Amino acid sequence: MMGDKTFEKNVKKAMNVISGMLTKATKLEKITIPEYMTFLTDIQGACSSNVMNDHKTSEGTAMYEALTKFLRRFISGEAAKISAAGTPEDRLSEYASSWTVFKTFAKFTDGVCRYLNTHWVKPILENNGATAIAEPVEDEKPIFYVYALCMVIWKKVMFVEMPDVITRAALVVMKADRDGVQDAQMDLVKTVVESLVEMGIEFKKHEDDMHMITEEKEEEVDENKLTEADHQMLQTYVRYFENAMLKDTTDYYTAESARAKNKDIIPYMEQTQKRLDEEANRSWHYLHDKLSHVHVQNAVEGAFITARLDMFKAHIRNLLESEQYYVIGLMYSLCSRVEEALKQLMADFTAFINEKGRAAIDKIPPTSNDPNLYMEHVLSTHSTYLDMTEKAFKNDPGFRKAFDEGCALWINKNNITEKGNSLNKSAEFLARYRLLADTSVNEDAETGMITRLKEACGHEYTRVAMRMFGDIRTSKDLSRQFKEKNGDSLQMDANMQVLSTVVWPYSVTYSFDLPREIQIVTDSFQCHYSTVHQGRKLTWAHHLGRAELAAKLSPESKRKYTFTVSAQQAVVLLKYNHADSLALSHIRDETALPDKVLQTVLASFIKVDLLKLPKGVTFDSSLPDTTEFSLNTKYNSKRFKVDLMKLQTAVKGDDGEAMKEQEKMAKSVEEDRKMLLQAAIVRTMKMRKKLKHNLLVTEVVQQVADRFAPKIAMVKQCIDILMEKEYLKRAEDDRESFEYIS
């Protein structure tokens, strides 16, 4: 065994072997092939002793010790230059330059020392039961492969012995970038990050051992798609950079959130989203994205959302009431990041849908028993807020469920269902709407619908609907049998619906005279029904009937129209088979329609120009009985099939009140559209900062195109409004351009 003096002599000898070549390598000077081969031979000669006998004092140990001393001396010199730099940017610049050289040097050194790795390091590691490094035994230092040794000493000198110098400099540059400082040198931060990740090789398993592990069991990955081995190798990055970076991030955004908390909620949310996007971009380009992205996002969310949860909760309902998809979508995007905020948003959305639905049904007169009117309100409201769910909430399954729960509340409990103290009233109206209005697809579809309702809501909920469906099915059979028996004698195709008074809450509120061609059919069916069901009495509810009339309005006309009409409209129009013009008194006497009903029928025809009044006469309820109503033989419509029933419903009641309601609705729609346009203008200008007038108008029109087609004048008006509110101003150097006022 060699003594300490002999070992020191061997170390000095090894230093003489390596210093010249490695010094040239640190300067990236050219090395000739003969020099390279000589160096390899010297390394091999220095490591030729049997390391398994006593590696502590072998010549290989001396070579390893010499290499360690050389690396420390060189790296310490580089560290001194970095410490002497004046500013954080200068220190990072020196570090980046030194690291670039050192990484190349480390690869070269590992290559020329491969004999040392193979014949001295590897046997020691295998003998100690390790595969990448040898853990210290008693007072021994761990042994590394040469490249890992380079990284370990670099870490010790640069980060362990100079705590906070390089990391703090990197964090100063990151803060400058967050502050919006132009040309903040984030590429230098990226170099620090990459170097710390590279230093994780200290904890990397040897490739042979990795192969053996892989054959036994494939490593599991976490939510960031990192394995346990990945986390081991990222220890250095986490310890010497990420921990400090996350603390700075939390402190930075906690302070910013505190300064911004007095802002209106929409600008606050926009600032939050902007910061989240910036940090996502920063993580992607400059940090270890797989590991740090989620951690940084959590820090920003904690400062802006979790810490301000009460503020978010307080504004959720108001934002929902705005019904602006951009604003609601932004709120959803932020709340979805924090579970408590998301739960609150879902609960408030359910309550919001319930309130909006009940408010829609409240517009129906409490005495109404019209399934069409009820279902129109139900379907319109459902469609409106389903659209919000799909667009603002991205059709999120959780919000679809919240939407369905909200709908279930108001559909089953509203002023109509509460009036009759019947929770199955909606099911009854749905059945009446689909079956009487003939909107059902087929019997299988109706059976399936009722089955699903029964499974979801119970037998009692669908009891009435099931009986209604049974009546409709029986009526179809009766109509078929009637037509088979009397088809040749009938002048028209007719379908009768025989409905049980116990189930269908209809009553005959008034009667009127049917035209002869219709009366013949109804009388024939009455006889047929009496034959099939002796002892039962039919009460005709003609006011609930509807018809399709084929019309050719003049002998010269080549166009034929099909008018979908109510029974009341049908009896009036059929009178014009025998005359082109009829007096009001004649129509009333011939049809026996109540005055109010007759007025709505005539008004519906006047509105579409199917009937005409004498020149200079305007339709109102006080027209004299001698007023002539003439058939417009020049009537023209783009559609061959025209639904006139909706027009009769539209003109029911006081025309003045209807007009006021329409004007009120139109004004409300216009105001909503202006708010949407203003939001689009502000969003565009915040992004562009400066934009020409025509380009701004074009972009805004494109943004709202999926909602409505705005008039250019309205866009210009909204621009003027935002200029008055000091969101925009005209550019001083170009009066055709606008600038955003931040």
XYZ file of C-alpha atoms in Angstrom:
742
model
C 0.000 0.000 0.000
C 1.283 3.414 -0.947
C 1.619 6.023 1.841
C 0.147 9.507 1.821
C 3.348 11.016 0.355
C 3.313 8.504 -2.470
C -0.363 9.239 -3.135
C 0.291 12.989 -3.176
C 3.156 12.375 -5.586
C 0.834 10.376 -7.847
C -1.777 13.127 -7.718
C 0.839 15.691 -8.717
C 2.000 13.406 -11.522
C -1.595 12.971 -12.730
C -2.094 16.719 -12.607
C 0.889 17.199 -14.861
C -0.642 14.684 -17.288
C -4.029 16.359 -17.545
C -3.488 20.077 -16.891
C -1.968 21.005 -20.223
C -4.573 19.275 -22.367
C -7.549 20.300 -20.202
C -6.366 23.901 -19.968
C -6.422 24.065 -23.757
C -9.910 22.477 -23.666
C -11.222 25.142 -21.251
C -10.171 27.758 -23.788
C -11.708 25.763 -26.653
C -8.334 25.798 -28.383
C -7.625 23.395 -31.243
C -6.200 20.019 -30.175
C -4.321 17.952 -32.746
C -4.875 14.247 -33.228
C -1.383 13.302 -31.973
C -1.962 15.385 -28.829
C -5.303 13.726 -28.303
C -3.928 10.189 -28.750
C -0.984 10.901 -26.427
C -3.375 12.138 -23.768
C -5.507 8.998 -24.040
C -2.391 6.844 -23.616
C -1.309 8.830 -20.543
C -4.768 8.479 -18.964
C -4.714 4.732 -19.632
C -1.259 4.365 -18.139
C -2.235 6.310 -15.032
C -5.257 4.086 -14.432
C -3.674 0.697 -15.119
C -3.336 -0.468 -11.492
C -5.792 -2.982 -10.102
C -8.476 -0.806 -8.528
C -10.191 -3.740 -6.891
C -7.228 -4.282 -4.562
C -7.219 -0.822 -3.012
C -8.909 1.973 -4.947
C -8.268 4.478 -2.162
C -4.543 4.844 -3.019
C -4.386 3.540 -6.595
C -3.060 5.571 -9.506
C -6.641 5.720 -10.809
C -7.652 7.351 -7.552
C -4.823 9.848 -7.975
C -6.025 10.650 -11.496
C -9.613 11.143 -10.247
C -8.354 13.385 -7.423
C -6.267 15.425 -9.833
C -9.218 15.857 -12.150
C -11.382 16.981 -9.227
C -8.807 19.610 -8.170
C -8.456 20.864 -11.746
C -12.205 21.231 -12.126
C -12.584 23.093 -8.827
C -9.736 25.473 -9.659
C -11.131 26.243 -13.107
C -14.762 26.646 -11.980
C -13.756 28.814 -9.013
C -12.032 31.176 -11.416
C -15.177 31.417 -13.510
C -17.270 32.000 -10.378
C -15.003 34.880 -9.357
C -15.583 36.593 -12.715
C -19.353 36.167 -12.342
C -19.361 37.583 -8.796
C -17.345 40.593 -9.929
C -19.906 41.580 -12.576
C -21.769 44.783 -11.689
C -25.452 44.155 -12.462
C -27.712 41.102 -12.355
C -27.827 41.126 -16.156
C -24.020 41.248 -16.334
C -23.710 38.362 -13.867
C -26.158 36.271 -15.902
C -24.343 37.142 -19.107
C -21.018 36.022 -17.604
C -22.681 32.873 -16.306
C -24.230 32.024 -19.682
C -20.897 32.508 -21.423
C -19.022 30.384 -18.864
C -21.680 27.653 -18.919
C -21.616 27.345 -22.697
C -17.839 26.815 -22.632
C -17.961 24.537 -19.620
C -20.627 22.221 -21.044
C -18.519 21.676 -24.161
C -15.439 21.175 -21.991
C -17.292 18.628 -19.773
C -18.297 16.516 -22.770
C -14.738 16.592 -24.107
C -13.287 15.649 -20.719
C -15.751 12.783 -20.311
C -14.688 11.513 -23.711
C -10.945 11.610 -23.148
C -11.403 10.058 -19.699
C -13.529 7.174 -20.896
C -10.795 4.704 -19.877
C -10.993 6.164 -16.341
C -14.793 5.785 -16.427
C -14.689 2.198 -17.684
C -11.765 0.728 -15.766
C -11.761 2.688 -12.554
C -15.117 4.450 -11.855
C -17.423 1.683 -13.043
C -15.815 -1.180 -11.041
C -15.964 0.923 -7.891
C -19.619 1.792 -8.447
C -20.562 -1.806 -9.165
C -18.585 -3.013 -6.153
C -20.477 -0.542 -3.961
C -23.804 -1.659 -5.373
C -24.511 1.662 -7.090
C -25.018 2.383 -10.748
C -24.450 6.081 -11.314
C -22.718 7.339 -8.191
C -21.110 5.683 -5.222
C -22.668 6.839 -1.980
C -20.122 7.956 0.643
C -18.803 5.190 2.840
C -17.845 6.561 6.237
C -15.748 9.669 5.411
C -15.317 8.888 1.738
C -16.515 11.221 -0.993
C -19.027 9.808 -3.521
C -17.596 8.700 -6.859
C -19.127 9.901 -10.174
C -18.606 9.288 -13.834
C -16.501 12.122 -15.204
C -19.310 14.114 -16.882
C -21.437 13.895 -13.714
C -18.351 14.916 -11.668
C -18.050 18.061 -13.797
C -21.707 18.930 -13.118
C -21.468 18.199 -9.392
C -18.446 20.478 -8.889
C -20.050 23.211 -11.047
C -23.167 23.070 -8.864
C -21.168 23.131 -5.630
C -19.082 26.138 -6.596
C -21.717 28.148 -8.447
C -24.789 27.497 -6.302
C -23.836 25.921 -2.971
C -20.823 28.099 -2.228
C -22.334 31.216 -3.848
C -25.929 31.037 -2.564
C -28.386 33.370 -4.258
C -25.868 35.061 -6.549
C -26.963 33.504 -9.837
C -30.504 32.552 -8.783
C -31.184 36.038 -7.423
C -29.861 37.615 -10.607
C -32.208 35.418 -12.660
C -35.181 36.388 -10.489
C -34.365 40.099 -10.879
C -34.534 39.676 -14.661
C -37.825 37.747 -14.352
C -39.321 40.582 -12.304
C -38.243 43.075 -14.942
C -39.989 40.972 -17.571
C -43.157 40.847 -15.453
C -42.952 44.612 -14.982
C -43.014 45.001 -18.750
C -39.433 46.210 -19.095
C -38.476 46.137 -22.748
C -35.707 43.723 -23.740
C -35.578 41.933 -20.379
C -32.987 39.222 -21.083
C -35.098 36.153 -20.348
C -32.853 34.029 -22.588
C -30.213 34.328 -19.863
C -32.739 32.981 -17.339
C -33.392 30.093 -19.702
C -29.652 29.295 -19.711
C -29.621 29.146 -15.890
C -32.654 26.818 -15.944
C -31.120 24.528 -18.571
C -27.842 24.335 -16.640
C -29.610 23.363 -13.398
C -31.622 20.688 -15.212
C -28.386 19.351 -16.735
C -26.829 19.151 -13.278
C -29.529 16.659 -12.375
C -27.387 13.997 -14.075
C -25.881 13.604 -10.619
C -28.998 11.582 -9.758
C -29.404 9.752 -13.066
C -29.367 5.973 -13.083
C -26.861 4.238 -15.344
C -28.222 3.197 -18.753
C -27.559 -0.523 -18.140
C -29.508 -0.366 -14.898
C -32.297 1.646 -16.575
C -32.608 -1.063 -19.214
C -32.888 -3.674 -16.509
C -35.597 -1.698 -14.690
C -37.559 -1.116 -17.879
C -37.665 -4.829 -18.584
C -39.047 -5.485 -15.133
C -41.655 -2.702 -14.969
C -42.519 0.382 -16.972
C -42.245 3.488 -14.815
C -45.462 5.318 -13.924
C -45.901 8.979 -14.810
C -47.688 11.690 -12.810
C -50.205 14.292 -14.008
C -47.332 16.288 -15.525
C -46.100 13.205 -17.420
C -42.979 13.010 -15.279
C -41.602 9.757 -13.865
C -40.046 9.286 -10.453
C -36.644 9.250 -12.191
C -37.477 12.617 -13.789
C -38.269 14.092 -10.409
C -35.001 12.751 -9.005
C -33.046 14.468 -11.769
C -34.947 17.752 -11.251
C -33.950 18.033 -7.593
C -31.187 20.516 -8.355
C -33.471 22.711 -10.468
C -36.148 22.729 -7.772
C -33.785 23.382 -4.880
C -31.629 26.096 -6.414
C -34.179 27.871 -8.623
C -37.838 26.856 -8.616
C -38.456 27.170 -4.872
C -37.146 30.727 -4.801
C -38.878 31.566 -8.087
C -42.262 30.387 -6.785
C -41.898 32.431 -3.595
C -41.089 35.535 -5.647
C -44.036 34.780 -7.969
C -46.464 34.477 -5.056
C -45.193 37.694 -3.425
C -45.280 39.594 -6.729
C -48.839 38.691 -7.648
C -50.173 38.953 -4.103
C -49.058 42.580 -4.122
C -50.465 43.180 -7.600
C -53.790 41.590 -6.670
C -54.041 43.811 -3.601
C -53.486 46.902 -5.761
C -56.097 45.748 -8.306
C -58.831 44.625 -5.891
C -60.670 47.969 -6.137
C -61.044 47.667 -9.904
C -64.354 46.751 -11.489
C -64.702 42.988 -11.694
C -64.397 42.776 -15.495
C -61.055 44.650 -15.747
C -59.855 42.633 -12.746
C -60.720 39.354 -14.479
C -59.088 40.549 -17.702
C -55.920 41.396 -15.788
C -55.979 37.976 -14.096
C -56.376 36.161 -17.415
C -53.643 38.289 -18.963
C -51.208 37.390 -16.174
C -52.075 33.694 -16.402
C -51.462 33.751 -20.151
C -48.174 35.604 -19.723
C -46.931 33.136 -17.145
C -47.954 30.175 -19.301
C -45.951 31.661 -22.149
C -43.010 32.388 -19.828
C -43.006 28.831 -18.491
C -43.167 27.385 -21.990
C -40.253 29.411 -23.318
C -37.922 29.865 -20.368
C -38.632 27.412 -17.501
C -38.924 23.640 -17.187
C -42.512 23.738 -18.463
C -43.614 20.233 -17.470
C -42.743 20.848 -13.832
C -43.047 24.610 -13.351
C -46.086 25.458 -15.495
C -48.629 24.074 -13.031
C -46.745 25.422 -10.010
C -46.569 28.958 -11.427
C -50.226 28.882 -12.536
C -51.196 27.786 -9.007
C -49.282 30.728 -7.562
C -51.061 33.237 -9.816
C -54.458 31.604 -9.207
C -53.852 31.697 -5.471
C -53.079 35.419 -5.504
C -55.771 36.567 -7.936
C -58.618 34.079 -7.431
C -58.354 32.083 -4.204
C -57.363 35.135 -2.148
C -60.203 37.159 -3.730
C -62.834 34.416 -3.674
C -65.358 36.597 -1.828
C -65.097 39.223 -4.553
C -65.720 36.636 -7.270
C -68.711 35.188 -5.396
C -70.208 38.659 -4.925
C -70.167 39.403 -8.666
C -71.156 36.047 -10.170
C -74.892 36.802 -10.313
C -74.406 40.266 -11.824
C -72.123 38.851 -14.505
C -74.648 36.148 -15.343
C -77.367 38.796 -15.557
C -75.298 40.682 -18.127
C -75.726 37.693 -20.488
C -72.545 38.790 -22.283
C -70.893 35.597 -23.451
C -67.371 37.066 -23.435
C -67.679 38.193 -19.806
C -69.341 34.967 -18.634
C -66.799 32.883 -20.548
C -63.961 34.803 -18.881
C -65.492 34.269 -15.443
C -65.930 30.549 -16.193
C -62.335 30.249 -17.395
C -61.036 31.715 -14.126
C -63.448 30.030 -11.710
C -62.812 26.629 -13.278
C -59.259 26.839 -11.921
C -60.380 26.938 -8.268
C -62.781 24.238 -7.083
C -64.629 26.382 -4.535
C -65.181 29.158 -7.085
C -66.350 26.622 -9.667
C -68.895 25.100 -7.267
C -70.256 28.549 -6.423
C -70.546 29.454 -10.108
C -72.436 26.227 -10.870
C -74.831 26.766 -7.947
C -75.499 30.375 -8.973
C -75.971 29.333 -12.598
C -78.623 26.791 -11.565
C -80.437 29.472 -9.522
C -80.074 31.955 -12.399
C -81.641 29.524 -14.900
C -84.493 28.847 -12.466
C -85.204 32.566 -12.028
C -85.067 33.303 -15.757
C -87.371 30.385 -16.518
C -89.926 31.378 -13.875
C -89.824 34.982 -15.127
C -90.549 33.772 -18.671
C -93.554 31.714 -17.525
C -94.772 34.659 -15.400
C -95.428 36.528 -18.666
C -98.180 34.020 -19.466
C -101.580 35.092 -18.059
C -102.374 32.897 -15.018
C -105.715 31.958 -16.566
C -104.124 30.703 -19.783
C -104.574 27.067 -20.653
C -102.950 27.285 -24.087
C -100.227 24.606 -24.517
C -98.804 26.360 -27.587
C -98.230 29.595 -25.688
C -96.746 27.693 -22.749
C -94.404 25.595 -24.881
C -93.308 28.607 -26.936
C -92.117 30.288 -23.728
C -90.505 27.068 -22.496
C -88.674 26.333 -25.749
C -87.585 29.945 -26.300
C -86.153 30.253 -22.782
C -84.529 26.814 -22.952
C -82.941 27.636 -26.316
C -81.597 31.003 -25.127
C -79.807 29.639 -22.072
C -78.739 26.399 -23.708
C -76.908 28.639 -26.172
C -75.240 30.387 -23.224
C -74.254 27.010 -21.763
C -72.747 25.823 -25.031
C -70.878 29.024 -25.911
C -69.986 30.841 -22.683
C -69.419 27.652 -20.638
C -67.904 25.685 -23.568
C -70.579 23.000 -23.131
C -68.834 21.914 -19.920
C -70.547 18.719 -18.616
C -70.803 20.190 -15.135
C -72.592 23.269 -16.430
C -74.836 21.199 -18.699
C -75.888 19.386 -15.533
C -76.371 22.708 -13.683
C -78.422 23.975 -16.634
C -80.605 20.841 -16.640
C -81.142 21.108 -12.885
C -82.149 24.764 -13.208
C -84.569 23.940 -16.027
C -86.090 21.101 -14.010
C -86.830 23.572 -11.201
C -88.688 26.193 -13.227
C -90.381 23.824 -15.663
C -91.886 21.793 -12.816
C -92.593 24.709 -10.464
C -93.843 27.955 -11.972
C -96.938 30.148 -11.812
C -98.840 27.778 -14.120
C -98.033 24.569 -12.218
C -98.496 26.276 -8.831
C -101.863 27.669 -9.896
C -103.186 24.160 -10.438
C -101.105 22.715 -7.594
C -99.887 20.165 -10.125
C -96.241 19.379 -10.672
C -97.126 17.318 -13.755
C -98.658 20.330 -15.526
C -95.594 20.764 -17.730
C -95.741 17.137 -18.819
C -99.407 17.660 -19.662
C -98.673 20.794 -21.706
C -95.787 19.049 -23.451
C -98.059 16.190 -24.444
C -100.770 18.565 -25.653
C -98.266 20.626 -27.607
C -96.578 17.676 -29.296
C -99.698 15.610 -29.888
C -102.351 18.199 -30.741
C -99.982 20.388 -32.767
C -98.767 17.220 -34.512
C -95.107 18.023 -33.790
C -94.274 14.477 -32.724
C -92.148 12.355 -35.010
C -93.925 9.048 -34.531
C -95.495 6.847 -31.871
C -92.171 5.275 -30.947
C -90.720 8.720 -30.260
C -93.636 9.662 -28.009
C -93.520 6.340 -26.158
C -89.788 6.774 -25.636
C -90.245 10.322 -24.355
C -92.893 9.324 -21.856
C -90.844 6.309 -20.703
C -87.838 8.523 -20.042
C -89.995 11.038 -18.166
C -91.455 8.239 -16.073
C -88.005 6.872 -15.205
C -86.721 10.321 -14.264
C -89.788 11.746 -12.511
C -92.011 8.833 -11.533
C -95.363 7.449 -12.662
C -97.481 10.294 -11.257
C -95.571 12.907 -13.262
C -96.452 11.227 -16.574
C -99.875 9.831 -15.691
C -101.794 12.542 -17.559
C -99.371 12.520 -20.508
C -99.808 8.750 -20.874
C -103.595 9.091 -21.008
C -103.295 11.940 -23.495
C -101.081 9.827 -25.690
C -103.642 7.038 -25.466
C -106.396 9.433 -26.639
C -104.352 10.529 -29.636
C -103.619 6.938 -30.603
C -107.335 6.034 -30.332
C -108.246 9.132 -32.391
C -105.913 8.069 -35.183
C -107.581 4.669 -35.290
C -111.056 6.265 -35.379
C -110.040 8.662 -38.170
C -108.571 5.810 -40.204
C -111.704 3.713 -39.807
C -113.892 6.710 -40.686
C -111.955 7.438 -43.888
C -111.974 3.784 -44.917
C -115.766 3.741 -44.576
C -116.605 7.194 -46.007
C -113.566 8.121 -48.083
C -115.326 8.212 -51.438
C -118.012 10.619 -50.225
C -115.679 13.076 -48.427
C -114.696 16.297 -50.185
C -111.628 16.816 -48.017
C -109.072 14.938 -45.930
C -110.010 15.183 -42.248
C -108.461 13.935 -39.001
C -110.553 14.045 -35.848
C -109.143 14.093 -32.329
C -111.513 12.664 -29.736
C -110.242 13.771 -26.329
C -111.437 12.772 -22.889
C -112.750 15.716 -20.848
C -111.214 14.145 -17.729
C -107.698 14.447 -19.141
C -107.875 17.370 -21.568
C -108.861 20.585 -19.784
C -110.556 22.179 -22.781
C -113.983 23.787 -22.723
C -116.120 25.219 -25.483
C -116.005 28.975 -24.820
C -117.880 29.981 -27.981
C -119.266 28.454 -31.177
C -119.501 29.561 -34.792
C -121.022 28.362 -38.039
C -119.014 26.004 -40.194
C -118.989 26.193 -43.995
C -121.175 23.539 -45.643
C -118.211 21.455 -46.896
C -116.808 21.159 -43.358
C -120.211 20.643 -41.733
C -120.878 17.597 -43.965
C -117.659 15.955 -42.761
C -118.314 16.642 -39.058
C -121.883 15.315 -39.316
C -120.627 12.128 -40.996
C -118.040 11.575 -38.261
C -120.715 12.171 -35.594
C -122.759 9.330 -37.065
C -119.723 7.054 -37.340
C -118.736 7.720 -33.708
C -122.251 7.075 -32.432
C -122.195 3.723 -34.194
C -118.848 2.699 -32.711
C -119.425 4.127 -29.203
C -123.098 4.009 -28.347
C -124.143 6.140 -25.416
C -121.188 8.520 -25.629
C -121.669 12.177 -26.466
C -119.336 14.324 -28.555
C -118.955 18.037 -27.816
C -117.283 19.788 -30.732
C -114.522 22.301 -29.900
C -114.233 23.882 -33.324
C -112.229 26.824 -31.979
C -109.274 24.440 -31.390
C -109.265 23.129 -34.955
C -106.811 23.983 -37.708
C -106.717 23.424 -41.435
C -104.581 23.600 -44.540
C -106.271 25.380 -47.447
C -105.061 25.122 -51.044
C -105.562 28.490 -52.730
C -105.384 29.872 -56.246
C -106.263 33.535 -55.811
C -107.142 34.366 -59.406
C -107.783 32.432 -62.634
C -104.773 34.145 -64.231
C -102.376 33.274 -61.397
C -100.020 30.362 -61.978
C -99.045 30.133 -58.327
C -100.851 27.979 -55.813
C -100.459 28.570 -52.092
C -101.111 26.360 -49.080
C -102.312 28.371 -46.072
C -102.028 26.850 -42.588
C -104.896 28.446 -40.676
C -106.986 28.129 -37.540
C -110.576 26.958 -37.861
C -111.727 30.562 -37.353
C -109.512 31.775 -40.190
C -110.655 28.895 -42.388
C -114.379 29.723 -42.096
C -113.685 33.328 -43.171
C -111.393 32.474 -46.098
C -113.768 29.830 -47.439
C -116.433 32.539 -47.856
C -114.230 34.050 -50.571
C -114.821 30.989 -52.759
C -118.082 32.693 -53.781
C -117.126 36.411 -53.818
C -114.024 38.597 -54.081
C -115.337 41.220 -51.683
C -117.505 40.919 -48.571
C -118.898 43.468 -46.132
C -117.988 43.202 -42.454
C -121.620 42.597 -41.489
C -121.930 39.813 -44.066
C -118.819 38.027 -42.763
C -120.079 38.312 -39.196
C -123.537 36.996 -40.040
C -122.223 34.137 -42.199
C -119.654 32.891 -39.673
C -121.284 33.855 -36.334
C -117.793 34.491 -34.942
C -117.629 36.667 -31.799
C -116.566 40.241 -32.634
C -113.189 40.055 -30.875
C -112.323 36.782 -32.566
C -113.418 38.077 -35.946
C -111.298 41.184 -35.519
C -108.147 39.131 -34.849
C -108.874 36.944 -37.884
C -109.406 39.888 -40.234
C -106.391 41.730 -38.784
C -104.165 38.721 -39.500
C -105.248 38.736 -43.168
C -104.836 42.524 -43.485
C -101.352 42.265 -41.988
C -100.094 39.921 -44.738
C -102.050 41.786 -47.437
C -104.269 38.773 -48.177
C -107.360 40.952 -47.657
C -107.517 44.643 -48.530
C -109.524 47.554 -47.154
C -110.903 50.378 -49.277
C -108.336 53.064 -50.134
C -107.662 55.406 -47.219
C -109.265 53.117 -44.613
C -107.150 51.834 -41.715
C -108.100 48.712 -39.810
C -109.350 49.140 -36.241
C -112.060 47.709 -34.015
C -114.567 50.485 -34.784
C -114.964 49.943 -38.525
C -118.583 50.297 -39.729
C -120.483 47.171 -40.744
C -120.535 48.322 -44.380
C -116.731 48.196 -44.675
C -115.733 45.987 -47.562
C -112.930 43.413 -47.186
C -111.623 42.445 -50.644
C -109.519 39.429 -51.569
C -106.115 40.522 -52.869
C -105.941 38.527 -56.099
C -102.413 39.881 -56.642
C -101.168 38.539 -53.309
C -97.516 37.501 -53.555
C -95.277 35.585 -51.177
C -91.863 34.013 -51.617
C -93.157 30.946 -49.827
C -95.702 28.573 -51.308
C -96.677 27.375 -47.829
C -97.690 30.217 -45.485
C -98.502 29.827 -41.761
C -101.244 32.340 -40.902
C -102.042 30.878 -37.457
C -99.077 32.645 -35.851
C -100.314 35.963 -37.194
C -103.689 35.527 -35.558
C -101.993 34.818 -32.213
C -99.767 37.865 -32.695
C -102.632 40.304 -33.169
C -104.722 39.042 -30.250
C -105.420 41.619 -27.572
C -104.767 45.348 -27.731
C -102.617 46.323 -30.722
C -101.267 49.358 -28.902
C -99.970 47.267 -26.017
C -98.430 44.758 -28.429
C -96.687 47.583 -30.275
C -95.317 48.987 -27.010
C -94.038 45.546 -26.029
C -92.379 45.107 -29.419
C -90.745 48.531 -29.179
C -89.536 47.745 -25.666
C -88.078 44.414 -26.799
C -86.431 45.983 -29.853
C -84.855 48.673 -27.687
C -83.581 46.064 -25.224
C -82.067 44.004 -28.059
C -80.396 47.112 -29.499
C -78.873 48.033 -26.133
C -77.550 44.489 -25.660
C -76.009 44.589 -29.119
C -74.360 47.933 -28.415
C -72.812 46.533 -25.223
C -71.534 43.521 -27.175
C -70.036 45.797 -29.840
C -68.375 48.024 -27.223
C -66.828 44.982 -25.541
C -65.515 43.775 -28.916
C -64.053 47.230 -29.703
C -62.288 47.474 -26.332
C -60.968 43.916 -26.628
C -59.595 44.608 -30.107
C -57.983 47.929 -29.180
C -56.406 46.544 -26.001
C -54.675 43.957 -28.153
C -53.771 46.203 -31.115
C -53.160 49.502 -29.216
C -53.496 51.479 -32.481
C -55.712 50.714 -35.470
C -57.165 52.445 -38.500
C -60.900 53.138 -38.490
C -61.807 50.783 -41.346
C -59.724 47.906 -39.957
C -61.284 48.358 -36.511
C -64.813 48.245 -37.938
C -63.978 45.143 -40.005
C -62.481 43.230 -37.058
C -65.386 44.096 -34.748
C -67.985 43.001 -37.324
C -66.137 39.677 -37.738
C -65.998 39.121 -33.959
C -69.766 39.451 -33.469
C -70.789 37.823 -36.763
C -71.852 34.613 -35.020
C -74.291 36.619 -32.835
C -75.765 39.157 -35.285
C -74.884 41.233 -38.342
C -74.313 44.799 -37.062
C -74.902 47.892 -39.153
C -71.775 49.975 -39.759
C -73.565 53.014 -38.325
C -74.083 51.171 -35.023
C -70.382 50.243 -34.852
C -69.420 53.885 -35.466
C -71.871 54.994 -32.782
C -70.267 52.590 -30.288
C -66.806 53.927 -31.175
C -68.057 57.458 -30.413
C -69.491 56.289 -27.086
C -66.152 54.723 -26.095
C -64.327 57.922 -27.064
C -66.650 59.858 -24.737
C -65.937 57.325 -21.998
C -62.194 57.850 -22.684
C -61.458 54.278 -23.707
C -60.261 55.443 -27.133
C -58.884 58.569 -28.746
C -57.926 59.630 -32.243
C -54.230 59.303 -33.002
C -52.520 62.708 -33.140
C -50.343 61.716 -36.107
C -53.195 60.088 -38.077
C -56.777 61.253 -37.623
C -58.044 58.111 -39.409
C -56.630 55.905 -36.621
C -57.666 55.262 -33.032
C -55.452 54.613 -30.006
C -56.354 52.688 -26.871
C -56.204 54.672 -23.625
C -54.756 52.373 -20.963
